[in-house]
Coordinates of C-alpha atoms in Angstrom, one line a residue:
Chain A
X1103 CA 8.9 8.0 -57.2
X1104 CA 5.1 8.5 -56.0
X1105 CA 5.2 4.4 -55.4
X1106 CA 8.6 4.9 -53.3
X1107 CA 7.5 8.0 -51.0
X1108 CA 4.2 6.1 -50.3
X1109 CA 6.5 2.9 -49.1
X1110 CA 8.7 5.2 -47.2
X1111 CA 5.8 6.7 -45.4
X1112 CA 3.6 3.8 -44.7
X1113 CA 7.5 1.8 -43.4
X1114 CA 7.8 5.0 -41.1
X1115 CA 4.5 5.1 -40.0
X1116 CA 5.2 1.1 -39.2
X1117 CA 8.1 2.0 -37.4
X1118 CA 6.7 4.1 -35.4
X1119 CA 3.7 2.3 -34.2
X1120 CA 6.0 -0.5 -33.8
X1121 CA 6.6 -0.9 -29.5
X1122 CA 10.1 -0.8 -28.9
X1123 CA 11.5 -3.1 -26.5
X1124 CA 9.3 -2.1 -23.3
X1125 CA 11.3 -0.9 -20.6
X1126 CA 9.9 -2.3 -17.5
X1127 CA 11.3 0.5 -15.6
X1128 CA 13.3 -1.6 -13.4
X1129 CA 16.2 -4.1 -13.5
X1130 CA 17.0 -7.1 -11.8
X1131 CA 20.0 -7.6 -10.2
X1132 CA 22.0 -10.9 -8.3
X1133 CA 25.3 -11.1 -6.8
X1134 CA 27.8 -11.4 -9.2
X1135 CA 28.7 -14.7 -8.4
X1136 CA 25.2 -15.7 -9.1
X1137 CA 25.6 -17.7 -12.7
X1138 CA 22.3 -16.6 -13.6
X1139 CA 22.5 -14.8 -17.0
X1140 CA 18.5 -14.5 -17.4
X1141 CA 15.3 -15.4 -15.4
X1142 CA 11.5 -15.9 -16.5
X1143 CA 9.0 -14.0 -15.5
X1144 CA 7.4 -16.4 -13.3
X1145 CA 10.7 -17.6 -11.4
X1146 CA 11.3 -13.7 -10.6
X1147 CA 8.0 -13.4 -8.9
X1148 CA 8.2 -17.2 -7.2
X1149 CA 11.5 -15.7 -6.0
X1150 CA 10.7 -12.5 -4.9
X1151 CA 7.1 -14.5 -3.1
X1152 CA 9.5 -17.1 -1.2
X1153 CA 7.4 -19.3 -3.1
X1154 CA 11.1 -20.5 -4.5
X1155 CA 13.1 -20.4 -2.0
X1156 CA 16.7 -22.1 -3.2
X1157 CA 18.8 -21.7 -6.3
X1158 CA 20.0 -24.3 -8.2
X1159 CA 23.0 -24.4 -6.5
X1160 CA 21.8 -24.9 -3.1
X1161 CA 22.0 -21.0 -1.5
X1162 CA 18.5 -19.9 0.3
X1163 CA 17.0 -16.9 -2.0
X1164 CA 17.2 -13.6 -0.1
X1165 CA 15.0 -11.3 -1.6
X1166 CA 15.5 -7.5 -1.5
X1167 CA 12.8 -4.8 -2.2
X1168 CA 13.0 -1.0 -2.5
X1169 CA 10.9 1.0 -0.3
X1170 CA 10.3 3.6 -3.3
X1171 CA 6.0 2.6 -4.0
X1172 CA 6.5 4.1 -7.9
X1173 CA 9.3 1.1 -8.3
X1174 CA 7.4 -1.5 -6.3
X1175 CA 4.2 -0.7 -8.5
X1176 CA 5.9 -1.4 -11.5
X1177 CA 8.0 -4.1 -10.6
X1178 CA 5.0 -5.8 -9.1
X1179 CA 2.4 -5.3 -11.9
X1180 CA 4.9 -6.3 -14.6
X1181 CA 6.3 -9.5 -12.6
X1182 CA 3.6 -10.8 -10.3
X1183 CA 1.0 -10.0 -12.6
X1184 CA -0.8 -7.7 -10.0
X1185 CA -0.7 -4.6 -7.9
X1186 CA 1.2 -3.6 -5.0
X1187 CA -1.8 -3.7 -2.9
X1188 CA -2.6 -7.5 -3.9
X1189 CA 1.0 -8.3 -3.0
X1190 CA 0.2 -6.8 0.5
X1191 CA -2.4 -8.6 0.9
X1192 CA -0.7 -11.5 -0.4
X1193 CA 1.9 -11.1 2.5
X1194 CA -0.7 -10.2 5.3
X1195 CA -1.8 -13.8 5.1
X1196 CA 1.7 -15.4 5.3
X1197 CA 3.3 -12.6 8.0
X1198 CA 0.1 -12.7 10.7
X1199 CA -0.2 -16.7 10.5
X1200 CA 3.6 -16.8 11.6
X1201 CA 4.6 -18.8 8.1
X1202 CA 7.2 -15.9 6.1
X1203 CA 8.0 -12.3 6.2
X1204 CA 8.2 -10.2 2.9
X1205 CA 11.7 -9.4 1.4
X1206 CA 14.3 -7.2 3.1
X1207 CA 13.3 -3.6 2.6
X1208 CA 16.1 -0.8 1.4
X1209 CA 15.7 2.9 1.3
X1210 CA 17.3 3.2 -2.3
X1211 CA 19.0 1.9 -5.1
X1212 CA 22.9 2.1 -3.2
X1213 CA 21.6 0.1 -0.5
X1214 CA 20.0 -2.4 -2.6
X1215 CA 23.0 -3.0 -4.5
X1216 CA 25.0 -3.2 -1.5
X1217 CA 22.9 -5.9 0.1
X1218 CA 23.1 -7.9 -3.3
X1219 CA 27.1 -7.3 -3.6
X1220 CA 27.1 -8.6 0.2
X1221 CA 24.9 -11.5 0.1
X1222 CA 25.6 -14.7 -2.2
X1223 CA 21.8 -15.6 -2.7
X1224 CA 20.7 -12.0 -2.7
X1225 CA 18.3 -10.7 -5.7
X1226 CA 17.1 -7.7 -5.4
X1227 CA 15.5 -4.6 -8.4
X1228 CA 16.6 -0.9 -8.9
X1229 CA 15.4 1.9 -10.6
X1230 CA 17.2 1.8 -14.6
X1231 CA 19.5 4.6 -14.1
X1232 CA 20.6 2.7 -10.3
X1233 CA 24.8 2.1 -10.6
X1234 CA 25.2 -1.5 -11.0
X1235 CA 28.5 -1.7 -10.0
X1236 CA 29.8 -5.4 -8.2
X1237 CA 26.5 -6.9 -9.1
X1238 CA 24.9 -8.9 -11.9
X1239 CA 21.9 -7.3 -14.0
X1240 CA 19.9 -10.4 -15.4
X1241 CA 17.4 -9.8 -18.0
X1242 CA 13.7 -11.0 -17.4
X1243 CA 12.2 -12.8 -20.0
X1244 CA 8.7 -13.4 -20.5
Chain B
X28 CA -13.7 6.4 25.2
X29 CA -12.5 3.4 27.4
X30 CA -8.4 2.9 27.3
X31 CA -7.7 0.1 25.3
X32 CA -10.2 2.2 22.3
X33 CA -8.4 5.2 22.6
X34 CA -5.3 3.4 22.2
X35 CA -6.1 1.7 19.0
X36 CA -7.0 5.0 17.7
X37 CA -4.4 6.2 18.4
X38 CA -2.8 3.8 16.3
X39 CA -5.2 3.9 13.7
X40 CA -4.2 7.6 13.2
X41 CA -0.8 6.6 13.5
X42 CA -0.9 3.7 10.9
X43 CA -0.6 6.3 7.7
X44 CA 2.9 8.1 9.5
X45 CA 4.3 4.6 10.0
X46 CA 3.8 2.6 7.1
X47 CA 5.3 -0.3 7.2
X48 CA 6.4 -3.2 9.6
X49 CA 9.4 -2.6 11.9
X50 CA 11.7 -4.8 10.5
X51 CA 15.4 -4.9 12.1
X52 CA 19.3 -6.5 11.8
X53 CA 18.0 -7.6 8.1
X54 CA 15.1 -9.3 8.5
X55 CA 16.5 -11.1 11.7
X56 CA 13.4 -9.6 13.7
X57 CA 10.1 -8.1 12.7
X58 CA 7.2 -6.3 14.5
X59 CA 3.6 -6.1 12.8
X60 CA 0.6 -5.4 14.2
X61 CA -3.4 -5.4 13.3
X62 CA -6.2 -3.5 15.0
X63 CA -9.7 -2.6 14.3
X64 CA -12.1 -0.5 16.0
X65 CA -16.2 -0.6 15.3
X66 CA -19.5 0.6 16.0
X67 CA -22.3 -2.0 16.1
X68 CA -26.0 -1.8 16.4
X69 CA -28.7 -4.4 15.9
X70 CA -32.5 -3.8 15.7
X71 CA -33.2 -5.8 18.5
X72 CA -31.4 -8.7 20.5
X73 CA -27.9 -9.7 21.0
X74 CA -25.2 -11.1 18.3
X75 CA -22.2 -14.0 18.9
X76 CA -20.3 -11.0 18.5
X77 CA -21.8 -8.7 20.8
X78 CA -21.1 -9.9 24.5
X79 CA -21.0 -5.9 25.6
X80 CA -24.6 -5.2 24.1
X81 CA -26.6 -3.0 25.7
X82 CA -30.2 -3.1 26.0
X83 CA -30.6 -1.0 23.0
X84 CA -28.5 -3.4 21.0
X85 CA -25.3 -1.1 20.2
X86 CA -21.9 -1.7 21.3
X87 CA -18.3 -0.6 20.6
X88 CA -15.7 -3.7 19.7
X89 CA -11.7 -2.9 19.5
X90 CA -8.5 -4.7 19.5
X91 CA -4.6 -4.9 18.6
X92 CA -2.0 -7.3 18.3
X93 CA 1.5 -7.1 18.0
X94 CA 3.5 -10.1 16.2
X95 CA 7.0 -10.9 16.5
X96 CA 8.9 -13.1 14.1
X97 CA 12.4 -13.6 15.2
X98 CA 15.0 -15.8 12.7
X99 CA 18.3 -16.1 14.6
X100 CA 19.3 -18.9 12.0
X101 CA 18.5 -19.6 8.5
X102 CA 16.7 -22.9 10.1
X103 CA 14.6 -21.5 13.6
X104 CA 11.8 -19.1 13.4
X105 CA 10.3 -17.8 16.8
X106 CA 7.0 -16.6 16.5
X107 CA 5.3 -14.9 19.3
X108 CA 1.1 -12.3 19.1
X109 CA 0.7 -10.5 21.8
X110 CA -3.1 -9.4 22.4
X111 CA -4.6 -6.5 23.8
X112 CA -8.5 -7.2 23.6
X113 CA -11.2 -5.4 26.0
X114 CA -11.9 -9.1 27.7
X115 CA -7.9 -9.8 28.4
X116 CA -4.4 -9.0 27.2
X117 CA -2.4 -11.9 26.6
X118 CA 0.1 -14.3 24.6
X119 CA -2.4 -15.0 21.9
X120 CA -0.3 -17.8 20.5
X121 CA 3.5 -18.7 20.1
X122 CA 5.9 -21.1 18.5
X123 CA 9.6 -22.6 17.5
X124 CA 9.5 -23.6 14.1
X125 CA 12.5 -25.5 12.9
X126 CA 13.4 -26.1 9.2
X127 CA 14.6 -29.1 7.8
X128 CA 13.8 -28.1 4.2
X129 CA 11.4 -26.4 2.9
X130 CA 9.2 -29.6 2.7
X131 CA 9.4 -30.3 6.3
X132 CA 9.4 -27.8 9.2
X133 CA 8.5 -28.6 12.5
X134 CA 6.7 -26.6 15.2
X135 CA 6.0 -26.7 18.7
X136 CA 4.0 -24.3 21.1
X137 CA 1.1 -22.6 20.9
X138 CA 0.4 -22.2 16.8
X139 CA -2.6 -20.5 15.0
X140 CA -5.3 -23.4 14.0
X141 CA -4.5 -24.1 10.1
X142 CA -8.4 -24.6 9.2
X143 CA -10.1 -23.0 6.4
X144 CA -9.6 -19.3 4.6
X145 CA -9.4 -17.5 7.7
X146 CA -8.7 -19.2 10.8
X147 CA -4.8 -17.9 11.0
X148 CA -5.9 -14.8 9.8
X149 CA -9.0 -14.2 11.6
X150 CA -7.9 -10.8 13.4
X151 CA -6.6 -9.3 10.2
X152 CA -9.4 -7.5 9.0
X153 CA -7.0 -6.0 5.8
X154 CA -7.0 -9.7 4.8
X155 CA -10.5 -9.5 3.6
X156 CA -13.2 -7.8 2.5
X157 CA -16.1 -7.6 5.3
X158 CA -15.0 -6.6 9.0
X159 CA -17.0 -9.6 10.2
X160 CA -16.1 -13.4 9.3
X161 CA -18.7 -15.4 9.1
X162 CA -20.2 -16.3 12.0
X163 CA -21.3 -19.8 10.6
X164 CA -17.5 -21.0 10.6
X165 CA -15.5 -18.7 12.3
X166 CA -18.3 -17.6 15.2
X167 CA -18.8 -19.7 18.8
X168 CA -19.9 -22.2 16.0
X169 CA -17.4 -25.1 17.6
X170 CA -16.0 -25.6 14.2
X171 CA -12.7 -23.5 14.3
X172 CA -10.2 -22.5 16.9
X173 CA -7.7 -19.4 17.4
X174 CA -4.8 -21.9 18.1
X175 CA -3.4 -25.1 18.5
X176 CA -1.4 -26.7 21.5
X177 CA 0.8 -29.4 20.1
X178 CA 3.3 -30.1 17.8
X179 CA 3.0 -30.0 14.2
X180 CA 4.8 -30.1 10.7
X181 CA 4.7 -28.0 7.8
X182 CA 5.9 -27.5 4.2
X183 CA 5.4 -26.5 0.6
X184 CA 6.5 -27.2 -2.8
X185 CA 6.1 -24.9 -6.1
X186 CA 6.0 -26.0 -9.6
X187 CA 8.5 -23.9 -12.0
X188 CA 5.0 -22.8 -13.9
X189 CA 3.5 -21.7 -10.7
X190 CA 1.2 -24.7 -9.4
X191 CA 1.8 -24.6 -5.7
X192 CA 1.3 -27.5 -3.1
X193 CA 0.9 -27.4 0.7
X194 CA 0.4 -29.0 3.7
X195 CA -0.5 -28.5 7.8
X196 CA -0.4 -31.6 10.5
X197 CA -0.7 -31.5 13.8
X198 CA -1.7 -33.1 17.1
X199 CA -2.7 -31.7 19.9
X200 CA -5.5 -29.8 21.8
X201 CA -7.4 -26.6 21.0
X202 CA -10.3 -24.3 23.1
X203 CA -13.5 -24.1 20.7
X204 CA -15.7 -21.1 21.2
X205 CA -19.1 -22.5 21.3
X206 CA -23.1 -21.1 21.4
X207 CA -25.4 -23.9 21.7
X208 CA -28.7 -21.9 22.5
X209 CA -30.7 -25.3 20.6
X210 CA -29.8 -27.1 24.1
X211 CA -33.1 -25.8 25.7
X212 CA -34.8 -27.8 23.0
X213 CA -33.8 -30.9 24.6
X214 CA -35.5 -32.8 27.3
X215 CA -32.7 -32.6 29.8
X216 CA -32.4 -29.2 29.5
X217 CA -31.4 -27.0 32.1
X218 CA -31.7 -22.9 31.7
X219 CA -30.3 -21.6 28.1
X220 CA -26.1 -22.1 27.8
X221 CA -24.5 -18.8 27.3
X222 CA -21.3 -18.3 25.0
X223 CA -18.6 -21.1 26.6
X224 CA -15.8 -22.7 25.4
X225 CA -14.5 -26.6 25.4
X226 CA -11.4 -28.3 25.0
X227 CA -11.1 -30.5 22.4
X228 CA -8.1 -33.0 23.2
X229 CA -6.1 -36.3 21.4
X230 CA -6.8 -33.8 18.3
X231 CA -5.4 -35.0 15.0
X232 CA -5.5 -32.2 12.2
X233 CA -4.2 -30.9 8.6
X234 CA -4.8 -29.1 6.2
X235 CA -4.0 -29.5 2.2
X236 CA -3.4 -26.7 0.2
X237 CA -3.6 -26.3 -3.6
X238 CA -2.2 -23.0 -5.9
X239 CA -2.6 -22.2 -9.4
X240 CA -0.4 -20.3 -10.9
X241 CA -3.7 -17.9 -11.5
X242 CA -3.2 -17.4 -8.0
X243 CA -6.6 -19.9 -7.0
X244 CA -6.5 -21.5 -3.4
X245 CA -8.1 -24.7 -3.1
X246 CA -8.2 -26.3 0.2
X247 CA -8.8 -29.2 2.5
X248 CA -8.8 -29.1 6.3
X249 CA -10.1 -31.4 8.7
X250 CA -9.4 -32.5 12.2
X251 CA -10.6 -34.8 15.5
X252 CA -10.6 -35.2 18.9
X253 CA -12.3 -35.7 22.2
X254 CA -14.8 -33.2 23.4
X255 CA -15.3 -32.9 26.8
X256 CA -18.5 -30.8 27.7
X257 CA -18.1 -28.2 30.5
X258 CA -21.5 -27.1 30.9
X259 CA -25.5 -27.8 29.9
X260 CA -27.2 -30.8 29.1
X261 CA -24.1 -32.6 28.4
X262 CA -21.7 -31.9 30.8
X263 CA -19.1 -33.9 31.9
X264 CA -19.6 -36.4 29.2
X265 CA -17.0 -37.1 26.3
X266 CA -17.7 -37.0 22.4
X267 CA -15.6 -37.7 19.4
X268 CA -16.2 -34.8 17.8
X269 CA -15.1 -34.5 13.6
X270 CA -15.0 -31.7 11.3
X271 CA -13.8 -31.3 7.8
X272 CA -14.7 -29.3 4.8
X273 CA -13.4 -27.4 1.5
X274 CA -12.1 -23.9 0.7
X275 CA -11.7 -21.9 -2.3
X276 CA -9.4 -18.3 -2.1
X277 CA -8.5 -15.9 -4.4
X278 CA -6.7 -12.4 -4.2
X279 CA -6.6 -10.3 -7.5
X280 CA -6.2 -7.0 -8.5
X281 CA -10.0 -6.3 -8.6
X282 CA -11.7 -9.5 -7.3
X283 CA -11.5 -11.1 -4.1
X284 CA -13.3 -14.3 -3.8
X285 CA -13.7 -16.9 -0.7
X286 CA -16.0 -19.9 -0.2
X287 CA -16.4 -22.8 2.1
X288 CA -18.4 -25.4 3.3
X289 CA -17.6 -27.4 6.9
X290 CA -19.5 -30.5 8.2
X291 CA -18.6 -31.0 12.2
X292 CA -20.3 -34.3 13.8
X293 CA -20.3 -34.5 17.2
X294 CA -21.0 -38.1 17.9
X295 CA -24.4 -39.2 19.8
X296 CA -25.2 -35.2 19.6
X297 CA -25.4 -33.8 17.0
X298 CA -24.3 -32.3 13.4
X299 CA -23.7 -29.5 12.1
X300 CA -23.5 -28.1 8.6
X301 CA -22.6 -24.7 7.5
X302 CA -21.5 -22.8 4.4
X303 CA -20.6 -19.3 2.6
X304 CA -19.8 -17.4 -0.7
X305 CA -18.0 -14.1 -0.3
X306 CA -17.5 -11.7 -3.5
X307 CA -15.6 -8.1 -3.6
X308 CA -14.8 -6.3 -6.3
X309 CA -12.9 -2.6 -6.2
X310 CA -14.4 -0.2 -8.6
X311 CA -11.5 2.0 -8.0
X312 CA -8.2 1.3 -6.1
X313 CA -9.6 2.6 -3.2
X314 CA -13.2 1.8 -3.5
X315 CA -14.4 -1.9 -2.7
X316 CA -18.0 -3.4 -2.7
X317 CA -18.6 -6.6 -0.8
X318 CA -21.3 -9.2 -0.7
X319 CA -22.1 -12.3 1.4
X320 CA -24.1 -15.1 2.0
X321 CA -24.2 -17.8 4.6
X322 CA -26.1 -20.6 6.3
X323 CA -25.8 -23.1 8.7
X324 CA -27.8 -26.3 10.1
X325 CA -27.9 -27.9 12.9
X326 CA -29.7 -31.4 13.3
X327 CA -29.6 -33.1 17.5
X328 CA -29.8 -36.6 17.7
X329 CA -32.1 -36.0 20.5
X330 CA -34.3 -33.7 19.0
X331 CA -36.4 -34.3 15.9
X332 CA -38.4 -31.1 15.6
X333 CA -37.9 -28.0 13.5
X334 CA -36.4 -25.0 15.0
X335 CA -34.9 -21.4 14.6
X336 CA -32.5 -22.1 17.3
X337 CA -31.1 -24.7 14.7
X338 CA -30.8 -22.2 11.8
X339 CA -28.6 -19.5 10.6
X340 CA -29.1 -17.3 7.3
X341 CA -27.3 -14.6 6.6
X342 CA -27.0 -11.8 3.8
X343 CA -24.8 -9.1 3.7
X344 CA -23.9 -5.7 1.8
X345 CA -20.5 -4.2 2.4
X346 CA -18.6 -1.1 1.2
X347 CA -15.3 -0.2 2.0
X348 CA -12.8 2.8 1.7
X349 CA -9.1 1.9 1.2
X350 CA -7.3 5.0 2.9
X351 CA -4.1 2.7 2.0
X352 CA -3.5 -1.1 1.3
X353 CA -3.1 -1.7 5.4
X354 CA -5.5 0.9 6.4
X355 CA -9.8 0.5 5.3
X356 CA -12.8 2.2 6.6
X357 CA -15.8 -0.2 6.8
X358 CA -19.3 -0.7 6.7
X359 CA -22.0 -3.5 5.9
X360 CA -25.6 -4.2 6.5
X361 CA -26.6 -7.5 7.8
X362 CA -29.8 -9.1 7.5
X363 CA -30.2 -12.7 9.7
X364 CA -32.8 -14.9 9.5
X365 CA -33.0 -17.7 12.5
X366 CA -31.8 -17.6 16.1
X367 CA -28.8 -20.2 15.7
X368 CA -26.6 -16.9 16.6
X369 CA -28.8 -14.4 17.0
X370 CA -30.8 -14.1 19.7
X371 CA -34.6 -13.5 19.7
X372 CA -36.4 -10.7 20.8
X373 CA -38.1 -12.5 23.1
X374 CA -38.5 -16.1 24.5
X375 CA -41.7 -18.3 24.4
X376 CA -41.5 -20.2 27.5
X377 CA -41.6 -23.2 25.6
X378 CA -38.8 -22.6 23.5
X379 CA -40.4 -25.5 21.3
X380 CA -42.5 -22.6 19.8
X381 CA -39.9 -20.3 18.8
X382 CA -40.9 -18.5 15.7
X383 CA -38.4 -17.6 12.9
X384 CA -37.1 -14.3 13.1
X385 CA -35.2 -11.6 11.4
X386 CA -32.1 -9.4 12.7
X387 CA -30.8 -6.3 11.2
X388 CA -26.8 -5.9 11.7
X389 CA -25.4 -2.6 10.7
X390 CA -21.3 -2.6 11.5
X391 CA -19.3 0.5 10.7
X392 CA -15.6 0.1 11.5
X393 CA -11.4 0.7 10.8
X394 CA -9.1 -2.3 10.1
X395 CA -5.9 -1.9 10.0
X396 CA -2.4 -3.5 9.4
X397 CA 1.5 -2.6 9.6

C-alpha cells in the first residue's frame, strides 16, 4: 500500500511538472478555402515577413496583423523567433528603401477575421477566445 | 529654434500619439516618415557632417522625410520620399516598380543606391544603433550615393528552411558626395576643395544578398562608371572610377551587428580603402550600448608621401534610450584621429607638414520613425 501511495504521488507530481500543450496565446487563421490544415513554424513567419510571398496554389499571401502590442508580442516571439521591436526594425529597412510594407493592420479580432473571410490568400492571427466563424484555424507546428 | 527644427519637434513629440504608419484602402497606400534632431560639438575644427559649424565648433542638424508607397495593382508599386532638410526640400528619390514575379521586378526613376548596410536606409536613424553612419563609407567619402537614376531589376528567393537569396542591378547615373582635402598635397594644386559632389555616369551596379535563417546578412555590392571631376586639380578630366566591397548585418533581440569593408579605385588618381565593425547590445528593452570602429586610407597616384589628410580613425561609444521601437534618444562620444574628414586646427602652409591630430565628437540627438 506504502509502495502504491508513493507511485501515486511521485505519477502526480510527474503530471504535474509535465507542460501541457503550450498555448501560444494566439491562433492562426486562413480563408476557408485555403486547403491548408497546418503550417510550420518557419513558413508562418516567411509568410507573415513577405519573405513567402505565394501559396502553393498560385494566390499572393496577404498578411494581416492585429494592432493589439500584447498579441503581436506573443505572436512574434513565438513564430519569428524575436521581439516585436526586432520585427520593426526588420520592416524599417524594407518600408524606407521602397522594397515592401508590413502586413495589413486591423483594430481587433472581428476585423481580422473579416479580412481573412474576404480575401482568398488572406492569413491573418487572433487572440484564442477570437470567433472563428467563416474562416479556417490552422495549427502551427514546430 | 529655426522652422524646419521646430517642426521636427514637433513631430518628435508627436511620434508617441501616432504610432504607427498611415496606412489606407488596405494597404493600397502608405505614409511613413523618419526625422532626427541633434546637438553637435567638436573640440576644435569642422566635421563632414558639420557644414553649419560655428567657430566654436557646435551646430544643430535636423531633418524629415515623408515616404509614399502606393500599390494600385498586385504588380506596380509607386514609390515616392519627400525631404525637408535645412539645405533644401525636395523629391529625395522616386520610382515605378513593376513585378513580373517575385524573381524579377523592374524599376525605373530615381531609386535609393542598393550599396552596402545602409545606403537605402541611411536617413533612418531607428535602423541602427549610432545616430551617425560611418563617415568612412557613407560620408562625402565618394564611395556611396543617396540614389540612383536609371533603370534597374530586382528579386528574391527564400528557401522553405529560411536561407534567403537576393539581388540589385542597375544602370545608370548617381551624384557622389565627395571631400578630397588630400588634393592640396598634389603639385597641381590649387587652394583646398571644399565638400562637392560629381556625377558618376555609364554606371553599372548590383548588389548580392545572402540570408540565414538565423537572420545573418551577408552581402556584395559593387558598381562603375565614368567620373567626371567638377572642381580642383582634376577638373574637367574623366576617370573610370570602381568600387566594390562586403557586408555582414544582423538584427536580434539583444545584438545588433554590422560590418564592411569597400575598396573604390579611381583610375590614374587614386585609391581608396575603408572599413568598420559596429556592435550593440540592449541591456534592457529600452536600454542599448553601442560601439564602433573605423578607418580609411587613401593612397594618390601622384603623391608618394605620408599624410593625415590621407587618414581616417575613428572610435566611438554610444548609448541610447528606446522611448519606443520607432522613437530613441541618443548620444556617443567620438574620438578621430587623422584629417581625412576632419579638419585640422590649423594649417601649416605647406600642407606637406601636416601633423596627425585628434578630434573629439560628442553628438546627442532623437531619431525617429512612423
Amino acid at each position: 500500500m506504502r509502495t502504491a501511495l508513493i507511485v501515486v504521488a511521485v505519477a502526480a507530481a510527474l503530471l504535474r511538472a509535465a507542460p501541457a500543450a503550450a498555448d501560444p496565446g494566439f491562433r492562426v487563421v486562413v480563408n476557408a478555402a485555403n486547403p491548408a490544415t497546418s503550417l510550420s513554424r518557419t513558413q508562418v513567419s516567411q509568410l507573415f515577413l513577405k519573405r513567402d510571398k505565394r501559396w502553393a496554389s498560385g494566390d499572393a499571401v496577404q498578411p494581416v496583423q492585429p494592432a493589439d502590442a500584447a498579441l503581436r508580442e506573443r505572436f512574434s516571439t513565438r513564430v519569428h523567433g524575436k521581439g516585436a521591436a526586432a520585427v520593426r526594425a526588420y520592416w524599417n529597412q524594407l518600408i524606407f528603401s521602397g522594397r515592401e510594407v508590413p502586413p495589413v493592420e486591423k483594430k481587433g479580432d472581428d476585423e481580422i477575421v473579416a479580412y481573412v473571410r474576404a480575401n482568398p490568400g488572406a492569413i491573418g492571427y487572433v487572440s484564442p477566445g477570437a470567433v472563428t466563424a467563416g474562416v479556417k484555424v490552422v495549427t502551427v507546428e514546430e | 529654434m529655426r522652422t524646419w527644427t521646430a517642426a521636427v519637434a514637433a513631430a518628435v513629440l508627436g511620434v508617441p500619439a501616432a504610432g504607427s504608419a498611415v496606412e489606407l484602402a488596405d494597404g493600397l497606400l502608405n505614409v511613413n516618415g523618419s526625422g532626427e534632431w541633434a546637438y553637435l560639438r567638436t573640440d576644435h575644427g569642422t566635421y563632414p557632417t558639420s557644414p553649419v559649424a560655428d567657430d566654436d565648433g557646435e551646430w544643430e542638424t535636423a531633418m524629415f522625410d515623408l515616404l509614399l508607397t502606393a500599390r494600385p495593382s498586385d504588380r506596380l508599386t509607386v514609390v515616392a520620399q519627400l525631404g525637408f532638410h535645412p539645405e533644401d526640400v525636395g523629391l529625395e528619390w522616386g520610382f515605378a516598380e513593376w513585378r513580373f514575379d517575385d524573381l524579377f521586378r523592374a524599376r525605373a526613376g530615381k531609386m535609393k543606391q542598393p550599396f552596402g548596410n545602409y545606403a537605402e536606409i541611411q536617413f533612418i536613424g531607428t535602423a541602427r544603433p549610432l545616430y551617425t553612419l560611418p563617415t568612412s563609407i557613407y560620408g562625402p567619402a565618394g564611395l556611396g550615393a543617396t540614389a540612383v537614376s536609371g533603370v534597374g531589376l530586382t528579386g528574391d528567393w527564400t528557401s522553405r528552411s529560411g536561407w534567403g537569396l537576393a539581388y540589385d542591378a542597375y544602370v545608370g547615373g548617381v551624384e557622389l558626395p565627395i571631400l578630397e582635402p588630400y588634393e592640396v598635397l598634389l603639385p597641381a594644386a590649387g587652394v583646398a576643395e571644399e565638400l562637392h559632389v560629381e556625377h558618376l555616369e555609364n554606371m553599372v551596379g548590383g548588389r548580392l544578398s545572402l540570408t540565414t535563417p538565423g537572420g545573418i546578412v551577408l552581402r556584395l555590392s559593387g558598381y562603375g562608371g565614368t567620373l567626371t571631376a567638377q572642381e580642383g586639380a582634376e577638373a574637367g578630366e574623366d576617370h573610370v572610377l570602381v568600387t566594390s566591397g562586403l557586408s555582414l548585418f544582423y538584427r536580434g533581440d539583444k545584438l545588433w551587428l554590422s560590418a564592411e569593408a569597400f575598396h573604390a579605385g579611381e583610375y590614374g588618381v587614386e585609391q581608396q580603402l575603408a572599413a568598420y565593425a559596429e556592435a550593440a547590445w540592449f541591456f534592457t528593452p529600452k536600454l542599448q550600448l553601442a560601439g564602433r570602429w573605423e578607418a580609411s586610407r587613401v593612397t594618390l597616384d601622384d603623391f608618394d608621401g605620408s599624410s593625415p589628410l590621407l587618414r581616417h580613425d575613428e572610435v566611438v561609444l554610444g548609448v541610447n534610450y528606446w522611448l519606443a521601437p520607432e522613437l530613441v534618444v541618443k548620444a556617443s562620444v567620438h574620438g578621430v584621429r587623422g584629417h581625412r574628414f576632419a579638419a585640422p586646427a590649423t594649417t601649416p602652409a605647406d600642407p606637406t607638414t601636416l601633423s596627425d591630430g585628434d578630434t573629439l565628437l560628442l553628438v546627442g540627438g532623437v531619431q525617429f520613425t512612423f
